[in-house]
mmCIF file of C-alpha atoms and ligand atoms in Angstrom:
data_model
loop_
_atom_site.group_PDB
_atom_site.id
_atom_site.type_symbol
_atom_site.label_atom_id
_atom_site.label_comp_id
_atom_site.label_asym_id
_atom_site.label_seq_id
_atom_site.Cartn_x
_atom_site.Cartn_y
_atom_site.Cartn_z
ATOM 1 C CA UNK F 10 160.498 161.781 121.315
ATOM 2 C CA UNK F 11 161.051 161.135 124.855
ATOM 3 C CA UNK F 12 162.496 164.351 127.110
ATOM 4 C CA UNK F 13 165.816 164.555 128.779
ATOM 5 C CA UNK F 14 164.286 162.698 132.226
ATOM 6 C CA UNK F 15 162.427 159.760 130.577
ATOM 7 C CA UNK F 16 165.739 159.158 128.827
ATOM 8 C CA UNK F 17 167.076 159.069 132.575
ATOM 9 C CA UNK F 18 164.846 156.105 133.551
ATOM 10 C CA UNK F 19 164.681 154.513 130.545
ATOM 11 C CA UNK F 20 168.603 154.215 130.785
ATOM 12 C CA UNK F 21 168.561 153.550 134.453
ATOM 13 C CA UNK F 22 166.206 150.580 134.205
ATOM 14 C CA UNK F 23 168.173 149.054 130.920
ATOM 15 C CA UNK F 24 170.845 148.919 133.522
ATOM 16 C CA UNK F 25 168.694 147.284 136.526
ATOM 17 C CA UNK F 26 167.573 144.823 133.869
ATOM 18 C CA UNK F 27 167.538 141.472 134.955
ATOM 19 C CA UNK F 28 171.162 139.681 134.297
ATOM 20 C CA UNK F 29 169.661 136.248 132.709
ATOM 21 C CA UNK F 30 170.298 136.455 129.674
ATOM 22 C CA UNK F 31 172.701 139.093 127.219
ATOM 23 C CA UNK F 32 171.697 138.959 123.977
ATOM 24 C CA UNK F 33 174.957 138.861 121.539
ATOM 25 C CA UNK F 34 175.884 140.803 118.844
ATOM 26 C CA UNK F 35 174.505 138.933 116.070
ATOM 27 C CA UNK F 36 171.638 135.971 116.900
ATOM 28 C CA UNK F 37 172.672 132.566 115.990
ATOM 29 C CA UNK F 38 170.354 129.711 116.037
ATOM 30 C CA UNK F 39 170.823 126.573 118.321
ATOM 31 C CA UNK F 40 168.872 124.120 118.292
ATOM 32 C CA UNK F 41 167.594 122.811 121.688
ATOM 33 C CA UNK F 42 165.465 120.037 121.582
ATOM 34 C CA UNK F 43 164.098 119.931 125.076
ATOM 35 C CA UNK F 44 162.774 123.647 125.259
ATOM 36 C CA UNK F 45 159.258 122.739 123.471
ATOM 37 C CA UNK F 46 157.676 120.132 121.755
ATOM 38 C CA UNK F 47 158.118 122.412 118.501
ATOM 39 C CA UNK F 48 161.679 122.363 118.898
ATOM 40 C CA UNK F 49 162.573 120.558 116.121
ATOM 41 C CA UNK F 50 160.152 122.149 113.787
ATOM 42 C CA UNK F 51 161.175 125.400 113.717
ATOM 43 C CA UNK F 52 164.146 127.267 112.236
ATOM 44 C CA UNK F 53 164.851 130.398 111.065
ATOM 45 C CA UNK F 54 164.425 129.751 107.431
ATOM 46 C CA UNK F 55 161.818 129.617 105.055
ATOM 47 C CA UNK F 56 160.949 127.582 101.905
ATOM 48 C CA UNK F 57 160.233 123.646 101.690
ATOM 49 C CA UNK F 58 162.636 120.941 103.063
ATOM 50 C CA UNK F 59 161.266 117.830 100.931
ATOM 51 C CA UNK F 60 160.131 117.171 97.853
ATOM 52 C CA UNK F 61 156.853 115.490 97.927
ATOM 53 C CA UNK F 62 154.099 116.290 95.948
ATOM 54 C CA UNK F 63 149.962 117.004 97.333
ATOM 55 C CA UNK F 64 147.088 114.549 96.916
ATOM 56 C CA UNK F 65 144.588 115.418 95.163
ATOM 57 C CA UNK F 66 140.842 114.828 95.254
ATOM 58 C CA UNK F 67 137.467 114.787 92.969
ATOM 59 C CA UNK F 68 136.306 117.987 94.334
ATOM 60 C CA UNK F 69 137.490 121.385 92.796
ATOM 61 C CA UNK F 70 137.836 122.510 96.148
ATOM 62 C CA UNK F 71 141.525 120.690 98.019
ATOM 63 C CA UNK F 72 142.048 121.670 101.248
ATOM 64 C CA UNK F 73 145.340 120.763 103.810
ATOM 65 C CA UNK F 74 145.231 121.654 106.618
ATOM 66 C CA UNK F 75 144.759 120.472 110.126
ATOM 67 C CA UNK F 76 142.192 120.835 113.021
ATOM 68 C CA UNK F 77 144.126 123.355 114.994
ATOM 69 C CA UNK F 78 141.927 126.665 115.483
ATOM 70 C CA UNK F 79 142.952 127.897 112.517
ATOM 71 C CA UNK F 80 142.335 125.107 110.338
ATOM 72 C CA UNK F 81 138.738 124.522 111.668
ATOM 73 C CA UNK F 82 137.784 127.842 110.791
ATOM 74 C CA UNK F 83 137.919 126.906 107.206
ATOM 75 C CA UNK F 84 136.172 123.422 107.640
ATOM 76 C CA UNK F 85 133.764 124.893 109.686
ATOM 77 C CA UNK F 86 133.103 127.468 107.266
ATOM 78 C CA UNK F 87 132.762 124.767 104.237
ATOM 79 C CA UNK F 88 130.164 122.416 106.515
ATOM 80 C CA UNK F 89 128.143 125.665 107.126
ATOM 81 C CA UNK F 90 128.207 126.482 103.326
ATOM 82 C CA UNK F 91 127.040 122.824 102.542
ATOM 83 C CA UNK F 92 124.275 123.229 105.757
ATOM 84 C CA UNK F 93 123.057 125.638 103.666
ATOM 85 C CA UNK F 94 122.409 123.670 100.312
ATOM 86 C CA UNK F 95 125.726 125.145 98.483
ATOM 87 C CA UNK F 96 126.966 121.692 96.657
ATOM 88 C CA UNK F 97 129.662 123.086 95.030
ATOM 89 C CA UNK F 98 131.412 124.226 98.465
ATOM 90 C CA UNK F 99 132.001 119.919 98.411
ATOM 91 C CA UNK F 100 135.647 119.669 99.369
ATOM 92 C CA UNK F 101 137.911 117.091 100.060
ATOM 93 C CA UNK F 102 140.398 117.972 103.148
ATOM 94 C CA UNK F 103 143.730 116.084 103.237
ATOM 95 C CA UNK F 104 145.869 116.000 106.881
ATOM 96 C CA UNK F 105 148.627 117.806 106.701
ATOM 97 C CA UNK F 106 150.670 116.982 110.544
ATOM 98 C CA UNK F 107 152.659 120.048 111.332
ATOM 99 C CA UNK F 108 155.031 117.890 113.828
ATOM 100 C CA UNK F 109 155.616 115.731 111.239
ATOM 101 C CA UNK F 110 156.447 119.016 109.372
ATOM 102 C CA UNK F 111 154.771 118.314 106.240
ATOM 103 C CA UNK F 112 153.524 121.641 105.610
ATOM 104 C CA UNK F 113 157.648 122.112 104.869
ATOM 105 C CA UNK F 114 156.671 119.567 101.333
ATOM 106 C CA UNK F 115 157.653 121.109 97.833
ATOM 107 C CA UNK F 116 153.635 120.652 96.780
ATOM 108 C CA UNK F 117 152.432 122.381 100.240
ATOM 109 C CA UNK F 118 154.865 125.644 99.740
ATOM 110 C CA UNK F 119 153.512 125.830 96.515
ATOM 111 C CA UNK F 120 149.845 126.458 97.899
ATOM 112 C CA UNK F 121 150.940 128.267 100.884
ATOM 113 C CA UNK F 122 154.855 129.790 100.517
ATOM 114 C CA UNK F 123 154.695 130.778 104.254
ATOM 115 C CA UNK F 124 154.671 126.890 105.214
ATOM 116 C CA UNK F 125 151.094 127.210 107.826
ATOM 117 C CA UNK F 126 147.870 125.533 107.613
ATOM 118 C CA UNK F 127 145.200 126.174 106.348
ATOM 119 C CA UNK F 128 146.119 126.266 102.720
ATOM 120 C CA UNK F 129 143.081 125.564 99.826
ATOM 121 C CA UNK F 130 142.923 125.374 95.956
ATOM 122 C CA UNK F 131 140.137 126.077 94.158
ATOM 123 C CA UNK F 132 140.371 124.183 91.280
ATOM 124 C CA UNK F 133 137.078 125.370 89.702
ATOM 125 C CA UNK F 134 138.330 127.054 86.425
ATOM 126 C CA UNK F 135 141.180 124.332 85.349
ATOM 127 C CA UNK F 136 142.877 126.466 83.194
ATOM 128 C CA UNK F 137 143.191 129.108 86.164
ATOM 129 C CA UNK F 138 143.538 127.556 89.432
ATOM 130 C CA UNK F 139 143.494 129.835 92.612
ATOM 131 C CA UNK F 140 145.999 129.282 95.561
ATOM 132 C CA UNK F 141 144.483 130.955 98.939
ATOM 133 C CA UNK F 142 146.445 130.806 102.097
ATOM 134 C CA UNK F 143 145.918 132.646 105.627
ATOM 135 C CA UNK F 144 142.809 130.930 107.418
ATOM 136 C CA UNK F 145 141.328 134.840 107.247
ATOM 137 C CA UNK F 146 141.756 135.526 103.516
ATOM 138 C CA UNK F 147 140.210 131.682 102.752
ATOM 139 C CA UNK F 148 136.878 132.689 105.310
ATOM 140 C CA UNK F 149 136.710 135.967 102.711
ATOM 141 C CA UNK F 150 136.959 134.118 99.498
ATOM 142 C CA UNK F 151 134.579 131.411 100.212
ATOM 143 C CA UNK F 152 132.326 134.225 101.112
ATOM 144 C CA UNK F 153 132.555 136.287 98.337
ATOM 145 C CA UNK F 154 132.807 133.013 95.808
ATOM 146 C CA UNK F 155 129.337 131.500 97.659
ATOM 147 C CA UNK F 156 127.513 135.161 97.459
ATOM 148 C CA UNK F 157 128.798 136.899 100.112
ATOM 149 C CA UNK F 158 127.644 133.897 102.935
ATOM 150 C CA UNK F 159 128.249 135.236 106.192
ATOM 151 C CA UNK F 160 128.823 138.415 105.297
ATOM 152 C CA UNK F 161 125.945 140.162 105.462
ATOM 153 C CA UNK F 162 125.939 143.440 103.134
ATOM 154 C CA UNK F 163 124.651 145.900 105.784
ATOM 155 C CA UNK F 164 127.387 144.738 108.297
ATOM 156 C CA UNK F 165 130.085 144.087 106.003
ATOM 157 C CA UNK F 166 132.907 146.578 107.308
ATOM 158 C CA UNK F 167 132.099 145.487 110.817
ATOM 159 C CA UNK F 168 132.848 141.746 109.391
ATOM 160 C CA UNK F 169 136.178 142.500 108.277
ATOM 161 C CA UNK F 170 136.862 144.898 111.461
ATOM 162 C CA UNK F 171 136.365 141.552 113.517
ATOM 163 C CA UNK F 172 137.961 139.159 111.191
ATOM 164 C CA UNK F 173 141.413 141.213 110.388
ATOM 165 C CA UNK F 174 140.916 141.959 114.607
ATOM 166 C CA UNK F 175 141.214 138.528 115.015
ATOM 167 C CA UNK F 176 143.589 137.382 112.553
ATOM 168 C CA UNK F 177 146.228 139.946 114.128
ATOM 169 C CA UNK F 178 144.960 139.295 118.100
ATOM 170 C CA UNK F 179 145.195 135.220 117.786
ATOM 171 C CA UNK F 180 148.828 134.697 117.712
ATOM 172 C CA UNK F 181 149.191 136.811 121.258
ATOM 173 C CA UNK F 182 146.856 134.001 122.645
ATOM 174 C CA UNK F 183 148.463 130.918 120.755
ATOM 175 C CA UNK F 184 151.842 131.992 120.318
ATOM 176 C CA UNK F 185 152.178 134.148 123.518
ATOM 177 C CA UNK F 186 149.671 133.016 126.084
ATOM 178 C CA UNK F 187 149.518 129.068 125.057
ATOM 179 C CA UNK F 188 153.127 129.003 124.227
ATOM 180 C CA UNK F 189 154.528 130.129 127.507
ATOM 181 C CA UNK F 190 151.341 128.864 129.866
ATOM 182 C CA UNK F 191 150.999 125.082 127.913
ATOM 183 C CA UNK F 192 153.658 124.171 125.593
ATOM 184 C CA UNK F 193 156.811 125.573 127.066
ATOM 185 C CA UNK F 194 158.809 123.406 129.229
ATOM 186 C CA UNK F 195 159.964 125.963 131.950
ATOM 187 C CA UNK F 196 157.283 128.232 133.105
ATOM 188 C CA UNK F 197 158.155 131.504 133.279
ATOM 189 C CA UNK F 198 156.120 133.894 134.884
ATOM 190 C CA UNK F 199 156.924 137.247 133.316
ATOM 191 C CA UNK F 200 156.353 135.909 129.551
ATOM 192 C CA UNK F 201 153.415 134.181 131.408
ATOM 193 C CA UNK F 202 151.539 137.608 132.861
ATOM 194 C CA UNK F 203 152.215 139.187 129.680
ATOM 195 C CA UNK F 204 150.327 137.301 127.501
ATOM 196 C CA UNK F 205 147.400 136.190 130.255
ATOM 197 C CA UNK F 206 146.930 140.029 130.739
ATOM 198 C CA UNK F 207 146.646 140.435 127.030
ATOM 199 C CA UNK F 208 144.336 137.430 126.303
ATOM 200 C CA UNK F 209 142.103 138.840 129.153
ATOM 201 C CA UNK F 210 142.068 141.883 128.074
ATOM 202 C CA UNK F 211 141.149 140.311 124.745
ATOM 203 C CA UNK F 212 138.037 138.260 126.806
ATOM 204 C CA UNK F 213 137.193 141.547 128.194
ATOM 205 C CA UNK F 214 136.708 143.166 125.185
ATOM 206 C CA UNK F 215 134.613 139.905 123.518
ATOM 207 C CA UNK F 216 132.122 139.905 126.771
ATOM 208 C CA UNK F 217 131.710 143.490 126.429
ATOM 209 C CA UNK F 218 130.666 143.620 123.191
ATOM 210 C CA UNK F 219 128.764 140.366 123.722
ATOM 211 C CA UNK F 220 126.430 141.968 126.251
ATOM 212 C CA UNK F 221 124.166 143.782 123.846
ATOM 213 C CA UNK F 222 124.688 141.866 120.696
ATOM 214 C CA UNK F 223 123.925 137.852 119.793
ATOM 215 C CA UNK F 224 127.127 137.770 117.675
ATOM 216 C CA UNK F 225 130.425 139.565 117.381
ATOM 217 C CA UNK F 226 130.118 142.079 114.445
ATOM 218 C CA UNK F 227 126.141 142.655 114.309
ATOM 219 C CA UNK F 228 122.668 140.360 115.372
ATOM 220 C CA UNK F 229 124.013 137.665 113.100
ATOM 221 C CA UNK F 230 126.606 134.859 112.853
ATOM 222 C CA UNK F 231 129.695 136.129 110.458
ATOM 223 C CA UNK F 232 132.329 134.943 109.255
ATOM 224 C CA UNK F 233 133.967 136.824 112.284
ATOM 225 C CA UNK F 234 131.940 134.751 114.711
ATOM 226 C CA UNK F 235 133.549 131.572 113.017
ATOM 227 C CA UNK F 236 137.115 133.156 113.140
ATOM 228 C CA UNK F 237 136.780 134.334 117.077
ATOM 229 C CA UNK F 238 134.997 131.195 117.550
ATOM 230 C CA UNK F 239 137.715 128.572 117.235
ATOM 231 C CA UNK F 240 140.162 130.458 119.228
ATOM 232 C CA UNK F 241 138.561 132.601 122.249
ATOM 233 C CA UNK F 242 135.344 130.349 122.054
ATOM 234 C CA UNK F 243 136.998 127.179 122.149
ATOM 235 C CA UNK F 244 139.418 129.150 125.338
ATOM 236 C CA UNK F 245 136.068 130.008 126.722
ATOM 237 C CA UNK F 246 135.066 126.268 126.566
ATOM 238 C CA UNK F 247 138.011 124.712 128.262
ATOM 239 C CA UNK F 248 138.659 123.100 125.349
ATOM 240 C CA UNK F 249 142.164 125.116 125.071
ATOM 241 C CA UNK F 250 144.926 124.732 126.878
ATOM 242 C CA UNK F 251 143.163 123.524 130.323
ATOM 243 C CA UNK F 252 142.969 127.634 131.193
ATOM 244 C CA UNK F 253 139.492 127.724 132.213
ATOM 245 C CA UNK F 254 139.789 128.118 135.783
ATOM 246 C CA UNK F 255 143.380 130.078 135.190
ATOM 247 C CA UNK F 256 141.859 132.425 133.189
ATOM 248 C CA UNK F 257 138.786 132.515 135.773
ATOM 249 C CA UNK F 258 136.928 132.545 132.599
ATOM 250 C CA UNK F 259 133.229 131.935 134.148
ATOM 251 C CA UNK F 260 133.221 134.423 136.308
ATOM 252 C CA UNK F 261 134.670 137.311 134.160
ATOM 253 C CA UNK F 262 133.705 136.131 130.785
ATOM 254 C CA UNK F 263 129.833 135.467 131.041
ATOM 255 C CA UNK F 264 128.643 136.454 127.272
ATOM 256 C CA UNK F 265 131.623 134.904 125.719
ATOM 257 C CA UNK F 266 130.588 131.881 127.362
ATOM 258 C CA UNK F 267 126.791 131.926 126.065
ATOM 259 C CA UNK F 268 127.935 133.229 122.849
ATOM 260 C CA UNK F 269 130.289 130.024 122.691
ATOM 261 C CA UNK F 270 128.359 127.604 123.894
ATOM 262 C CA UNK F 271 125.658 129.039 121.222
ATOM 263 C CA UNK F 272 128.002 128.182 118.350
ATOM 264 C CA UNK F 273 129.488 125.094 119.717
ATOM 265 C CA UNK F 274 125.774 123.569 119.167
ATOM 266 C CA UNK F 275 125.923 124.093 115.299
ATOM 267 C CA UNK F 276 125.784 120.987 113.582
ATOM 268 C CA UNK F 277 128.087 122.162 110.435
ATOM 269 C CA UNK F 278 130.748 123.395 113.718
ATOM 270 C CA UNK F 279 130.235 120.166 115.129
ATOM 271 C CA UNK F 280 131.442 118.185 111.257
ATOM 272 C CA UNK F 281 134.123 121.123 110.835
ATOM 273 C CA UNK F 282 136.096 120.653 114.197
ATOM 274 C CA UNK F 283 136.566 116.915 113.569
ATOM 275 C CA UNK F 284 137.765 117.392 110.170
ATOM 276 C CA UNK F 285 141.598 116.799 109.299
ATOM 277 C CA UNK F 286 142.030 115.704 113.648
ATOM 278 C CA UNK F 287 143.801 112.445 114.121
ATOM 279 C CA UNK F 288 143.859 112.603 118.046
ATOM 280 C CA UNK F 289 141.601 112.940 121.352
ATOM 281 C CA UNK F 290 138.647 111.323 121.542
ATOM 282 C CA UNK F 291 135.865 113.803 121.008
ATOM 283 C CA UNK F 292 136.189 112.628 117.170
ATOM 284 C CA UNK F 293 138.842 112.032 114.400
ATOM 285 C CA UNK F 294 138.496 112.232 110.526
ATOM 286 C CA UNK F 295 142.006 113.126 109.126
ATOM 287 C CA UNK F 296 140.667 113.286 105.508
ATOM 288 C CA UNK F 297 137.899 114.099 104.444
ATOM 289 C CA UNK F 298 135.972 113.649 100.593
ATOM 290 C CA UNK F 299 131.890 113.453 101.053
ATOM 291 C CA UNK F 300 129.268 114.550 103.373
ATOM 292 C CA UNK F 301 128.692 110.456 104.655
ATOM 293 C CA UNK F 302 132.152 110.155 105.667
ATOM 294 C CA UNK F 303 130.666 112.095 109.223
ATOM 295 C CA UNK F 304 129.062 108.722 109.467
ATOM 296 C CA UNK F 305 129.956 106.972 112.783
ATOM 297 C CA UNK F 306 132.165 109.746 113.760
ATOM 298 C CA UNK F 307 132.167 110.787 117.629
ATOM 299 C CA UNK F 308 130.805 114.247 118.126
ATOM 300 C CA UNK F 309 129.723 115.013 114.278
ATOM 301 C CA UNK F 310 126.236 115.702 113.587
ATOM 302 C CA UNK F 311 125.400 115.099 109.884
HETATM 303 N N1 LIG D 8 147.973 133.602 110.170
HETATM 304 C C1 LIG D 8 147.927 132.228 109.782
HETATM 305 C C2 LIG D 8 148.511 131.394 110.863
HETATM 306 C C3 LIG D 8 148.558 129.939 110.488
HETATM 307 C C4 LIG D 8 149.326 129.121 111.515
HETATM 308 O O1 LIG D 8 149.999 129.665 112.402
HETATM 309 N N2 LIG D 8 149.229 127.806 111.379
HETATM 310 C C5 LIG D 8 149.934 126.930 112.297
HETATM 311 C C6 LIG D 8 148.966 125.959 112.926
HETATM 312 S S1 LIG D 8 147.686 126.800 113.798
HETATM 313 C C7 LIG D 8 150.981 126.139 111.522
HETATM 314 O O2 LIG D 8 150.755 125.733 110.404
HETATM 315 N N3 LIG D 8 152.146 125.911 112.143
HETATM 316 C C8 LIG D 8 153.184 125.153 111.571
HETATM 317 C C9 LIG D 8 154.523 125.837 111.631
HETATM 318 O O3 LIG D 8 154.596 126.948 112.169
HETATM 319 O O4 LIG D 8 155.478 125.263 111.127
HETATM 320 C C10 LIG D 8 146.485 131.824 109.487
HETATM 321 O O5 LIG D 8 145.609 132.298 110.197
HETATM 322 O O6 LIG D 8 146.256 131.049 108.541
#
């Protein structure tokens, strides 16, 4: 409870507070078109908005998704399973385009009720087919399903530490710090500082840790590597949001760097980023349904 004088200035600065903006009594929601790119996609409601039904494939595994950080951590994590041998992690990956707000399809809010990618079924036992949504809970159950890859036993509590770390630190750098410093039409500094200080702070932790250790929860790569990987490793990269130099990542961030570049050379990373992309040019393969389909594609090592 705060005393008598932090009332004071907590009252004295709600009244200094800038005069921009006054929220009103109840929100309402208007749509304006121009203030981001995902304008049009987002409303304050949940539940699907067609009725369209999902493809499905050969393999019991049907993922939709799309190759934002979040959906390559799955693909990622299927190529590495395959790297390894494991032919029944064989999947087939359909494109599902957020702008084009498919994920908002009757069939998709079935998989994933929340309306994000990734979403996966496994249809392995027919009569009993499991839905798995939340990129963080699909990394865990393709682990435990393939005998607990990337999880190594001794380490396993430090796995999850990282990966439910991540899963809860990610949206400050997507939603905050790439929302405001990429997507946003008007930049605004104060959402701006708020969410680089928080993403660096989030760096600084990552090269600290990475000083001593090859990987981020023990001496070996996890399925918390892969999670971290797509998001602050791909950041560390440049290959987010053109913040490199903004973020003066090089010169503060030297172990995230090495620990990025490190993964960024794994063939099965190098398959999973391209997987369910339909733009740039460092390789496209919207869908995806067998191993050869890599064939001929930019980037992807098979
Ligand atoms: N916590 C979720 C977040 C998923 C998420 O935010 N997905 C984004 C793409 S990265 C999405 O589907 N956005 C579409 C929308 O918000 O309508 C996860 O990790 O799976």
């Amino acid at each position: 409870m705060s005393s008598p004088s932090e009332r004071k200035i907590d009252e004295a600065s709600a009244t200094d507070a800038p005069k921009g903006y006054t929220p009103p009594k109840v929100w309402k929601w208007i749509i304006d078109e121009g203030s981001n790119k995902w304008a049009t996609v987002n409303r304050p409601t949940a539940g699907p908005r067609t009725e369209k039904e999902l493809p499905l494939g050969k393999h019991p595994l049907q993922l939709y998704s799309m190759a934002t950080p979040n959906g390559q951590k799955v693909t990622i994590m299927l190529e590495e399973l395959l790297e390894m041998g494991i032919k029944e992690a064989e999947y087939d990956a359909w494109l599902i385009e957020i702008g084009k707000q498919d994920q908002f399809s009757s069939g998709f809010c079935k998989v994933n009720p929340n309306s994000k990618i990734p979403a996966m079924m496994d249809y392995s036992n027919k009569e009993k087919p499991v839905r798995v949504f939340e990129s963080g809970a699909i990394l865990l159950y393709l682990s435990d399903k393939f005998g607990n890859s990337f999880v190594p036993m001794e380490h396993r509590q430090e796995v999850l530490n990282w990966l439910f770390w991540q899963m809860g630190a990610a949206p400050y750098v997507g939603g905050g710090f790439g929302h405001f410093y990429t997507y946003a039409t008007e930049k605004q500094q104060y959402p701006i500082d708020r969410f680089t200080m928080e993403t660096k702070r989030q760096l600084d932790l990552l090269n600290n840790v990475l000083k001593d250790q090859a990987y981020v929860a023990c001496d070996e790569y996890t399925i918390a590597d892969i999670a971290i990987w797509t998001w602050h490793g791909q950041l560390a990269l440049g290959r987010m949001y053109s913040a490199k130099e903004f973020l003066n990542i090089d010169e503060e961030y030297p172990n995230v760097v090495r620990w990025a570049e490190k993964i960024a050379e794994r063939n099965a990373v190098k398959r999973g980023i391209v997987v369910n992309r339909s733009w740039g040019e460092e390789g496209q393969l919207p869908n995806r349904h067998a191993s050869s389909d890599f064939d001929g594609v930019v980037g992807a090592k098979l």
